[in-house]
CSV table of C-alpha atoms and ligand atoms in Angstrom, one decimal:
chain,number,residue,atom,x,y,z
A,9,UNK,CA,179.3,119.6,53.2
A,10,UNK,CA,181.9,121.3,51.4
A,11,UNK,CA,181.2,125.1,50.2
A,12,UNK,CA,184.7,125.3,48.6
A,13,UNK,CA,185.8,127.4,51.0
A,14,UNK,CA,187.7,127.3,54.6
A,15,UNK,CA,186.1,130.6,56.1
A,16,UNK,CA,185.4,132.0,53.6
A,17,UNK,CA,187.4,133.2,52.2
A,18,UNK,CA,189.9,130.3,52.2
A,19,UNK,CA,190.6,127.6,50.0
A,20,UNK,CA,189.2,127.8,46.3
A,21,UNK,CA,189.6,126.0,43.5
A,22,UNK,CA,191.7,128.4,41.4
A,23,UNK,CA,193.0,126.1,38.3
A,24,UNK,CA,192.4,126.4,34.9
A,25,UNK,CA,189.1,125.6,33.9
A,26,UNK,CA,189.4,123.9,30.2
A,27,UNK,CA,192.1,121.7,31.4
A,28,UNK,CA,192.1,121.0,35.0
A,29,UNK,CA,188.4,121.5,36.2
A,30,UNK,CA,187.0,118.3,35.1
A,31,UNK,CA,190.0,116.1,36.6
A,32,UNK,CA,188.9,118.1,39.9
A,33,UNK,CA,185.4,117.5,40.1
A,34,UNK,CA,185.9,114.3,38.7
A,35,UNK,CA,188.2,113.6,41.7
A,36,UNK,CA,186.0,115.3,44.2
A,37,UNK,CA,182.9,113.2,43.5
A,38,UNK,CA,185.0,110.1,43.4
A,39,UNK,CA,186.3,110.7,46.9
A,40,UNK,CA,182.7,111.3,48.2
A,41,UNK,CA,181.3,107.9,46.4
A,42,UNK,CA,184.4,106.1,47.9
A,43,UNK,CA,185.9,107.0,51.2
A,44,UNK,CA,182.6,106.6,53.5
A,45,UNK,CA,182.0,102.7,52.0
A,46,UNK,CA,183.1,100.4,54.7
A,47,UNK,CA,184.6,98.6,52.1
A,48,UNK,CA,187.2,101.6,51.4
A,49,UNK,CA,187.8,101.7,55.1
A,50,UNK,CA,188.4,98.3,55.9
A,51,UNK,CA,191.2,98.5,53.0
A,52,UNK,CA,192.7,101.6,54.2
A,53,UNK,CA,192.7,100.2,58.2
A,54,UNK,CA,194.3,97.3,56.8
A,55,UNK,CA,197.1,99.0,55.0
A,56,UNK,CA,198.0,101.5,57.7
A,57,UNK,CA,197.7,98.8,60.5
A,58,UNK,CA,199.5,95.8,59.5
A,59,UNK,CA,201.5,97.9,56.6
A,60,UNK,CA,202.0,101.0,57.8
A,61,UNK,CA,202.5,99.7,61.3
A,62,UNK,CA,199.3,101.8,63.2
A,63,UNK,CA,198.7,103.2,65.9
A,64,UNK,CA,201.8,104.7,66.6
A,65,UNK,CA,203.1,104.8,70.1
A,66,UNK,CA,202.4,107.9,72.1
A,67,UNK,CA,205.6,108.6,74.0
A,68,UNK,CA,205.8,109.6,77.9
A,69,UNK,CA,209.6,111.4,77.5
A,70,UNK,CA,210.6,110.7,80.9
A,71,UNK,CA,214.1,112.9,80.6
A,72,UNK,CA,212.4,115.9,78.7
A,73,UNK,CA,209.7,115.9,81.8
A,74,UNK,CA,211.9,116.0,84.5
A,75,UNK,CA,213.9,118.7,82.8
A,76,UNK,CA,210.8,120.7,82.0
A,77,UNK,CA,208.5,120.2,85.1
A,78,UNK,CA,205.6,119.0,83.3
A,79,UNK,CA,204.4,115.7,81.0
A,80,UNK,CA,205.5,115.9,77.9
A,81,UNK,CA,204.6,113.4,75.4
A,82,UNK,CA,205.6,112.5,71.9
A,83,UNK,CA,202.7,111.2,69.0
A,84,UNK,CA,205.7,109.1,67.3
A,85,UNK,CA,205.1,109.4,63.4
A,86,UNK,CA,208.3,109.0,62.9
A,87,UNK,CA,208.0,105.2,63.7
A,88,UNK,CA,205.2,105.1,60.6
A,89,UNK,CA,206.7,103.2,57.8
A,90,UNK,CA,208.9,104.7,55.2
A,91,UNK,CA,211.1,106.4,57.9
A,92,UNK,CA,210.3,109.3,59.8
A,93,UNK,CA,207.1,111.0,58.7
A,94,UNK,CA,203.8,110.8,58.7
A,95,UNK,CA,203.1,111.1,54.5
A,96,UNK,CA,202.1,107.3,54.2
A,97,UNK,CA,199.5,107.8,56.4
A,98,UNK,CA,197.9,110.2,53.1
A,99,UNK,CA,199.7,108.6,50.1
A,100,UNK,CA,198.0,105.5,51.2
A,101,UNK,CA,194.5,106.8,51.5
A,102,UNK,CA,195.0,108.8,48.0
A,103,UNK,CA,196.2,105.5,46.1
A,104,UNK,CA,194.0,103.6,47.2
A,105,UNK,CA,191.3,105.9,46.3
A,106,UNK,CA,192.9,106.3,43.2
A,107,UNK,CA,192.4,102.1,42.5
A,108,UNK,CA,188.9,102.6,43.7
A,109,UNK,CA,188.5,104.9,41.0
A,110,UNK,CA,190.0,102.7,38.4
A,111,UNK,CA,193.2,104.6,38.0
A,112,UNK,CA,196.1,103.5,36.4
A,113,UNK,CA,198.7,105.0,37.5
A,114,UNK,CA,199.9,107.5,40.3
A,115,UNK,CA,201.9,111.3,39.4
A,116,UNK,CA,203.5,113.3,42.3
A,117,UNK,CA,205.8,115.7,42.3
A,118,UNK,CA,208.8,116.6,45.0
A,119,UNK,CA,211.0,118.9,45.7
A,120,UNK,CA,213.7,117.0,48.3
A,121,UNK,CA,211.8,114.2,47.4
A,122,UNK,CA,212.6,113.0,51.2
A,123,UNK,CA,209.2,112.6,51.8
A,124,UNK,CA,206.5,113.1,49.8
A,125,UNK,CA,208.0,111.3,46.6
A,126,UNK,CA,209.3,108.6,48.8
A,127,UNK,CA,205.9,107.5,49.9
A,128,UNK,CA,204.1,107.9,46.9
A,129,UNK,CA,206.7,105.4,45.4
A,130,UNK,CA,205.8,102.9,48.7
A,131,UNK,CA,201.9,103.5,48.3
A,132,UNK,CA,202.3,102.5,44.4
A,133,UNK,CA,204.3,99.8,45.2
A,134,UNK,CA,202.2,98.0,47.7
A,135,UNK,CA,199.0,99.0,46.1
A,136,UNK,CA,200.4,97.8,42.6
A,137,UNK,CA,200.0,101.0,40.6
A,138,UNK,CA,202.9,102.5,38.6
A,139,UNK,CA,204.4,106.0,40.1
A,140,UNK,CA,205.8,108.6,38.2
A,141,UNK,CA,207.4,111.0,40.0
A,142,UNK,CA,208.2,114.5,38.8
A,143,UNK,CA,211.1,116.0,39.8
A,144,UNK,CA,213.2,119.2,39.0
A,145,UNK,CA,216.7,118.3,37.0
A,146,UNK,CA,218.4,120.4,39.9
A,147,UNK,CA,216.7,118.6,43.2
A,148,UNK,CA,217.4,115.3,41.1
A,149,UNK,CA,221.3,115.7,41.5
A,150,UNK,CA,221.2,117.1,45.3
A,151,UNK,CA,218.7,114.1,46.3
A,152,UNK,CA,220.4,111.2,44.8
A,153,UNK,CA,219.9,109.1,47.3
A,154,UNK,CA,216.2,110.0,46.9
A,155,UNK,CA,216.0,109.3,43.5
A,156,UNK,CA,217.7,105.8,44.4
A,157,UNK,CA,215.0,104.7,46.9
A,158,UNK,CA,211.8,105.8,44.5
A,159,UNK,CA,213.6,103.8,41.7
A,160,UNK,CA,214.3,101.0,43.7
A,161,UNK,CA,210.3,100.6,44.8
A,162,UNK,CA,209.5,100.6,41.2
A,163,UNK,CA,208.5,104.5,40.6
A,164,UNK,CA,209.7,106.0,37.5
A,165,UNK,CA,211.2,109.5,38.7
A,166,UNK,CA,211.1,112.5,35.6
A,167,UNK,CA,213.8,115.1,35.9
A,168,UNK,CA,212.5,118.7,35.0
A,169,UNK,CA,214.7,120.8,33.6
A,170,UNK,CA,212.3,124.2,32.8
A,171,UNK,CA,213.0,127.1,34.2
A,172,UNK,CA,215.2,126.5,37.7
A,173,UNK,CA,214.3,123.0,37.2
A,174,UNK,CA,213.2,122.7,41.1
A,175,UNK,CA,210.0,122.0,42.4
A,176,UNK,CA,207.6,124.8,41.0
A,177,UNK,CA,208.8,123.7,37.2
A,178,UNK,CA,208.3,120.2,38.5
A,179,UNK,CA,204.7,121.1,40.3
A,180,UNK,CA,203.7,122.8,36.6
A,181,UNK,CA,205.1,119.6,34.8
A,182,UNK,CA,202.8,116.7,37.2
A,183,UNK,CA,200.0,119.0,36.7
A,184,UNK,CA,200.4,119.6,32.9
A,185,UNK,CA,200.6,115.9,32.9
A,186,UNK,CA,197.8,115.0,34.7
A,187,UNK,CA,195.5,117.4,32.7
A,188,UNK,CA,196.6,115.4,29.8
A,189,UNK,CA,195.6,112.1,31.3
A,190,UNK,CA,193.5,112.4,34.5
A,191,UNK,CA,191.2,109.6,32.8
A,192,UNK,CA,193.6,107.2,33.9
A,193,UNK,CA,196.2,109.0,36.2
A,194,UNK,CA,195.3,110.0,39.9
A,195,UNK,CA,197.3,113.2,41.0
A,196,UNK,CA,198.4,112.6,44.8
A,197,UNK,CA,199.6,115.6,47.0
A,198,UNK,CA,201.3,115.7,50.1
A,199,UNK,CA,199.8,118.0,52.0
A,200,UNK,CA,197.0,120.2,52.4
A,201,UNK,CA,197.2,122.4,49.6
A,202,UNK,CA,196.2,122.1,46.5
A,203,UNK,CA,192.3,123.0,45.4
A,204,UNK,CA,189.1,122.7,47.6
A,205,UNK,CA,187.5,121.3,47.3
A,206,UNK,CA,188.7,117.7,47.6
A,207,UNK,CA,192.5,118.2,48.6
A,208,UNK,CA,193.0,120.0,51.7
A,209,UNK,CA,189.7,118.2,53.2
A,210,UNK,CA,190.7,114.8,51.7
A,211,UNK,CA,194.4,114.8,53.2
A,212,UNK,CA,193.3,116.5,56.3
A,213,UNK,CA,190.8,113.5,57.2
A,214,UNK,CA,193.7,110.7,56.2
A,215,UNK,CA,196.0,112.8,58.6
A,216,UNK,CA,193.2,112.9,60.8
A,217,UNK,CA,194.1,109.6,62.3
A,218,UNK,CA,197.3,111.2,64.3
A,219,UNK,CA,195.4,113.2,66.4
A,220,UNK,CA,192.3,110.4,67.0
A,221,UNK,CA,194.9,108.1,68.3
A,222,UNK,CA,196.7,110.9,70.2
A,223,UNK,CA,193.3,111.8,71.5
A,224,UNK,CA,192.7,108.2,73.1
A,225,UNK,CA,196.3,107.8,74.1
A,226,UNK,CA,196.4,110.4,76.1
A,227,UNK,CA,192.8,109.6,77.8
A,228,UNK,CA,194.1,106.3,78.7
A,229,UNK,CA,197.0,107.7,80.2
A,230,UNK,CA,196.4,110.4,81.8
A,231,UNK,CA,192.9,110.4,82.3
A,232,UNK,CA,192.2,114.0,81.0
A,233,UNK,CA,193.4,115.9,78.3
A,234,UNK,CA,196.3,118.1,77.8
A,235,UNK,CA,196.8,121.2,78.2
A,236,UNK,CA,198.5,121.9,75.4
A,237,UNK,CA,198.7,120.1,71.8
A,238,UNK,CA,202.0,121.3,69.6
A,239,UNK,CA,203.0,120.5,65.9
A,240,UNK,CA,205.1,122.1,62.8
A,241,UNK,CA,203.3,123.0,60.1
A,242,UNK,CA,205.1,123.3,56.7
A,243,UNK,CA,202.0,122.8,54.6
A,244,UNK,CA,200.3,122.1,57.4
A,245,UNK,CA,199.2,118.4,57.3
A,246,UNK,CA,200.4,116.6,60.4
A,247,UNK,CA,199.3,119.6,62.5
A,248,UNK,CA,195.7,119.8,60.6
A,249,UNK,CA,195.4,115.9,61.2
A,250,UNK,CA,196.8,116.3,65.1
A,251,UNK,CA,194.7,119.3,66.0
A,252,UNK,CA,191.3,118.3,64.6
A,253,UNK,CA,190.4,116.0,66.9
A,254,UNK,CA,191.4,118.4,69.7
A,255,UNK,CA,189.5,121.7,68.0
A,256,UNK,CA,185.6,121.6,69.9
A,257,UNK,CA,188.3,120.6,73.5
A,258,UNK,CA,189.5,123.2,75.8
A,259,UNK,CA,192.9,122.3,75.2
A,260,UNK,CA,195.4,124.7,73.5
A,261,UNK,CA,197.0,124.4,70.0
A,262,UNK,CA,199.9,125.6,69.1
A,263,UNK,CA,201.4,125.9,65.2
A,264,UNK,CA,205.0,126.3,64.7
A,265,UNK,CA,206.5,127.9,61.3
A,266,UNK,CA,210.0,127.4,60.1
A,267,UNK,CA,211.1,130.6,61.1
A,268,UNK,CA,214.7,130.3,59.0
A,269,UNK,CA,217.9,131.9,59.3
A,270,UNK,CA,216.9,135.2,60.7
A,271,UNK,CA,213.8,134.4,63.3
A,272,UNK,CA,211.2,134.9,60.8
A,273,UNK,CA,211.3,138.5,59.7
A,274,UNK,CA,214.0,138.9,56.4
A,275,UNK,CA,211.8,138.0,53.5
A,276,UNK,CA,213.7,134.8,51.7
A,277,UNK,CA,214.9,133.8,55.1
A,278,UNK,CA,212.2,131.6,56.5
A,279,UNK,CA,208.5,129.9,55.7
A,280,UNK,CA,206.9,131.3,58.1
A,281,UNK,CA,203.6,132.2,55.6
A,282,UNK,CA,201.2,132.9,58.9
A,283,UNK,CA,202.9,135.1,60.5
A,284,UNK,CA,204.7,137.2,57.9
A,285,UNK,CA,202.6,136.2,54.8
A,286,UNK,CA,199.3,138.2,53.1
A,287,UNK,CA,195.9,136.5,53.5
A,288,UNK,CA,194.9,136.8,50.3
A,289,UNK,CA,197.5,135.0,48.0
A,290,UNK,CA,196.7,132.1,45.7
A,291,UNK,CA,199.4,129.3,44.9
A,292,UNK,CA,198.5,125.7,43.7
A,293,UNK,CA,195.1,126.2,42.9
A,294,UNK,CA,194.2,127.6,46.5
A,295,UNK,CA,193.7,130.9,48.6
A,296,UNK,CA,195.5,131.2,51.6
A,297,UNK,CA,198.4,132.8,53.9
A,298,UNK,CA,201.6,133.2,51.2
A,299,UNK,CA,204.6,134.8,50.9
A,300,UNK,CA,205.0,137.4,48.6
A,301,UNK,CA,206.5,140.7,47.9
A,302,UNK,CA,205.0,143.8,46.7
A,303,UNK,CA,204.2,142.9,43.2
A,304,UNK,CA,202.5,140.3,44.4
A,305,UNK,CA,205.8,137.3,43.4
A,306,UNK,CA,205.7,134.4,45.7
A,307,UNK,CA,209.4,135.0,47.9
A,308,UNK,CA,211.9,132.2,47.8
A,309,UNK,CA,211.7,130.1,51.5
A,310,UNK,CA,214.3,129.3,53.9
A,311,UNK,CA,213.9,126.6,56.5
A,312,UNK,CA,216.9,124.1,58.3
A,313,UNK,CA,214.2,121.9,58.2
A,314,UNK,CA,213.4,120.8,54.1
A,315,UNK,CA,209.6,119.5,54.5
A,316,UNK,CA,208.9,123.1,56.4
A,317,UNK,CA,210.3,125.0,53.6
A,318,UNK,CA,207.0,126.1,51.7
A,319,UNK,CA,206.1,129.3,50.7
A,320,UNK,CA,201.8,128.8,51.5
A,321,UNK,CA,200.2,127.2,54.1
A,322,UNK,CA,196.6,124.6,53.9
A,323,UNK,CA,194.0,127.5,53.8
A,324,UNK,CA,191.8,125.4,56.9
A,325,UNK,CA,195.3,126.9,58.9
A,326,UNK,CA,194.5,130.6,57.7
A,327,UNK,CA,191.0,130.2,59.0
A,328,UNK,CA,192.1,129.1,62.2
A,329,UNK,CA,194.3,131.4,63.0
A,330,UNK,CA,192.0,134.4,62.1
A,331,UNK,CA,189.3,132.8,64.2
A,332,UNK,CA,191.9,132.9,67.0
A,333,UNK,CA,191.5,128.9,67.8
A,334,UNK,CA,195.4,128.0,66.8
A,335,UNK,CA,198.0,130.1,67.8
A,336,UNK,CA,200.7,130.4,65.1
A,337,UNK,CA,204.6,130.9,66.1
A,338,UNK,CA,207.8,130.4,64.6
A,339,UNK,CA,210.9,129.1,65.4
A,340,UNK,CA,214.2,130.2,64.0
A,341,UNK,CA,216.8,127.3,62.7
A,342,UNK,CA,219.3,128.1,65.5
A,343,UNK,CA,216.5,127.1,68.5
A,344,UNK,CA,215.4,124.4,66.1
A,345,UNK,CA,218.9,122.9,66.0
A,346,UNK,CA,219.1,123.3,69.7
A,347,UNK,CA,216.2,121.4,70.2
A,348,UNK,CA,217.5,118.5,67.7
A,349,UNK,CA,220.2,118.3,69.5
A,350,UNK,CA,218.8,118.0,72.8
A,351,UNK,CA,216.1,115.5,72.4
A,352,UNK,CA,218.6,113.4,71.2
A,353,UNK,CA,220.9,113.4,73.4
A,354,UNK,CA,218.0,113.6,75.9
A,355,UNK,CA,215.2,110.7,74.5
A,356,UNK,CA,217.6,108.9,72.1
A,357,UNK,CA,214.9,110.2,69.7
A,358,UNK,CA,216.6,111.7,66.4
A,359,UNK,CA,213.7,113.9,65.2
A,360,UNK,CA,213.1,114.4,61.1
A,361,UNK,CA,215.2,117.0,60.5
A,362,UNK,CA,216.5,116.6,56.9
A,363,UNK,CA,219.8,118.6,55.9
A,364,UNK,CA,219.5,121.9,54.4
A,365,UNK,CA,217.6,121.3,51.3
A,366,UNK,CA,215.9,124.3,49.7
A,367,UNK,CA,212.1,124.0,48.7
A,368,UNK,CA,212.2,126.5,46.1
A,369,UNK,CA,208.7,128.6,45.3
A,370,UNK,CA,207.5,129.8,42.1
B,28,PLP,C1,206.4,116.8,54.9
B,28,PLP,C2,207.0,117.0,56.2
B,28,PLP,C3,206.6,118.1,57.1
B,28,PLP,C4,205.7,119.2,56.6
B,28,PLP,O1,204.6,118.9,56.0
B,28,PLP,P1,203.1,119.1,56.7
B,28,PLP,O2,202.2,119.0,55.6
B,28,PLP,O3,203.2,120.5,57.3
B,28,PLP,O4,203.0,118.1,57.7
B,28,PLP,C5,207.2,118.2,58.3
B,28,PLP,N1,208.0,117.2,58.8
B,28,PLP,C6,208.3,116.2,58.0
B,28,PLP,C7,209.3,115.2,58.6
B,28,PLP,C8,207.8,116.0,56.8
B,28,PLP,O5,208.1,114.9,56.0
């Protein structure tokens, strides 16, 4: 089913053929042996429902309504184990395909290490498979308490200290390493970047199972569907796994970018890769929406929000906004801070906003 490509001309596998191919295609025809067997479902409905804590609730805000004069509702990831985001709901599906697959061990890399690192650590701990987690010497010493909670669940975290020793250095360390060892070492992404295929596809359908609940939930409850679905998109994953469900539905999706100190426009200021990036720009293996000046460098991203702060964007995202079926907007830090505030003080929901942590880009 896959042709490689989201569009075309989307997607790609762009990676260095003597060392990374194999570990690729090796990957991709393990995750098409493995993830339709019932017996790989069964495992993974187990872990995300009596692990993970699935379904999540879907959340009538009563306040927000009244204040806004319609139903709004809230798909509540943030109640997913590992506190406040949905990247179990992947890291699970990936390590356990990864044991399927006889692997020995788990590599990630992180930036913030917030989330993505985090629940790589809890998916190797639970599914018994050593972690190592790469991370850049500089992120290491602003995310101590990070470091402290992969450690603490077992995962070996590895400083980087190339270059600006922040996440790009650390991204070229995990996959140098995994090159060297993909026999027995399974490299699990947070998002849907990455090569295609497998990764964008493969974390899109274990994020898939947000927007199938939210789907049902909202049948149930309101007997129709909405009019309107909304998620952030940093990467793109939660919004990829919300909206597909929704995409063959006369309902209307909406993606919102980190739009960053300045509303979206000063280059360095913001992640908004849709709306101010070029379509044809390749970074981590894939072709998609990116950031980058006129030579072609990938620009340094600003978001308040850490896990939005990425300079690319999942390549299914680029095709859907050329086809015109998501709209794309941004949102600068100042409205986003707003809104932080006020569903707090409005729901008693504090929403996953980390502090100001730079995602830096290569
Ligand atoms: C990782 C993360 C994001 C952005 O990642 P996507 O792949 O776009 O979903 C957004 N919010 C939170 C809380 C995150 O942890």
């Amino acid at each position: 089913m896959s042709t490689g490509r989201f569009g075309p001309p989307y997607g790609g596998q762009f990676v260095p053929p003597e060392t990374l191919m194999a570990a690729v295609t090796a990957l991709e025809e393990g995750r098409n042996a493995v993830c339709p067997t019932p017996e790989f479902r069964d495992e993974l409905a187990f872990y995300l429902k009596e692990y993970a804590g699935r379904e999540t609730p879907l959340t009538f805000c009563r306040n927000v309504s009244d204040d806004m004069g319609c139903n709004v509702y809230l798909k509540r990831e943030d109640l997913l184990h590992s506190g406040g985001a949905h990247k179990l709901n992947n890291t699970l599906g990936q390590g356990l395909l990864a044991r399927h697959m006889g692997k020995k061990r788990l590599i990630a890399e992180t930036g913030a290490g917030q989330h993505g690192g985090v629940a790589t650590a809890i998916a190797g701990a639970v599914l018994n498979l050593p972690v190592e987690v790469y991370m850049g010497e500089t992120d290491c010493q602003r995310q101590r308490l990070n470091v402290f909670r992969m450690e603490l669940m077992g995962a070996k975290v590895i400083p980087v200290t190339g270059g600006t020793a922040t996440l790009k250095d650390a991204v070229n360390e995990a996959m140098r390493e995994w090159a060297a060892s993909s026999e027995d070492s399974a490299y699990i992404l947070g998002s849907v970047v990455g090569p295609h295929p497998p990764y964008p596809e493969m974390v899109r359908d274990f994020q898939t199972v947000i927007g199938t609940e939210a789907r049902q939930q909202i049948l149930d409850r309101e007997e129709r569907l909405p009019d309107e679905v909304i998620a952030c998109v940093g990467g793109g994953s939660n919004a990829i796994g919300m909206f597909y469900p929704f995409l063959q539905d006369d309902v209307r999706l909406v993606g919102v970018e980190a739009g960053g100190g300045r509303g979206g426009n000063a280059p360095g200021e913001h992640g908004a890769s849709l709306k101010s990036g070029r379509p044809g720009g390749i970074l981590h293996g894939a072709l998609s929406y990116l950031l980058q000046d006129a030579d072609g460098q990938v620009i340094e991203t600003h978001s308040v929000a850490a896990g939005l702060d990425y300079p690319s964007v999942g390549p299914e995202h680029s095709m859907l906004k050329d086809a015109g079926r998501v709209h794309y907007e941004s949102v600068p830090d100042a409205d986003v801070l707003n809104a932080f505030r006020y569903l707090s003080r409005r729901e008693g929901i504090v929403p996953a906003l980390s502090r100001h942590m730079r995602w830096p880009t290569s």
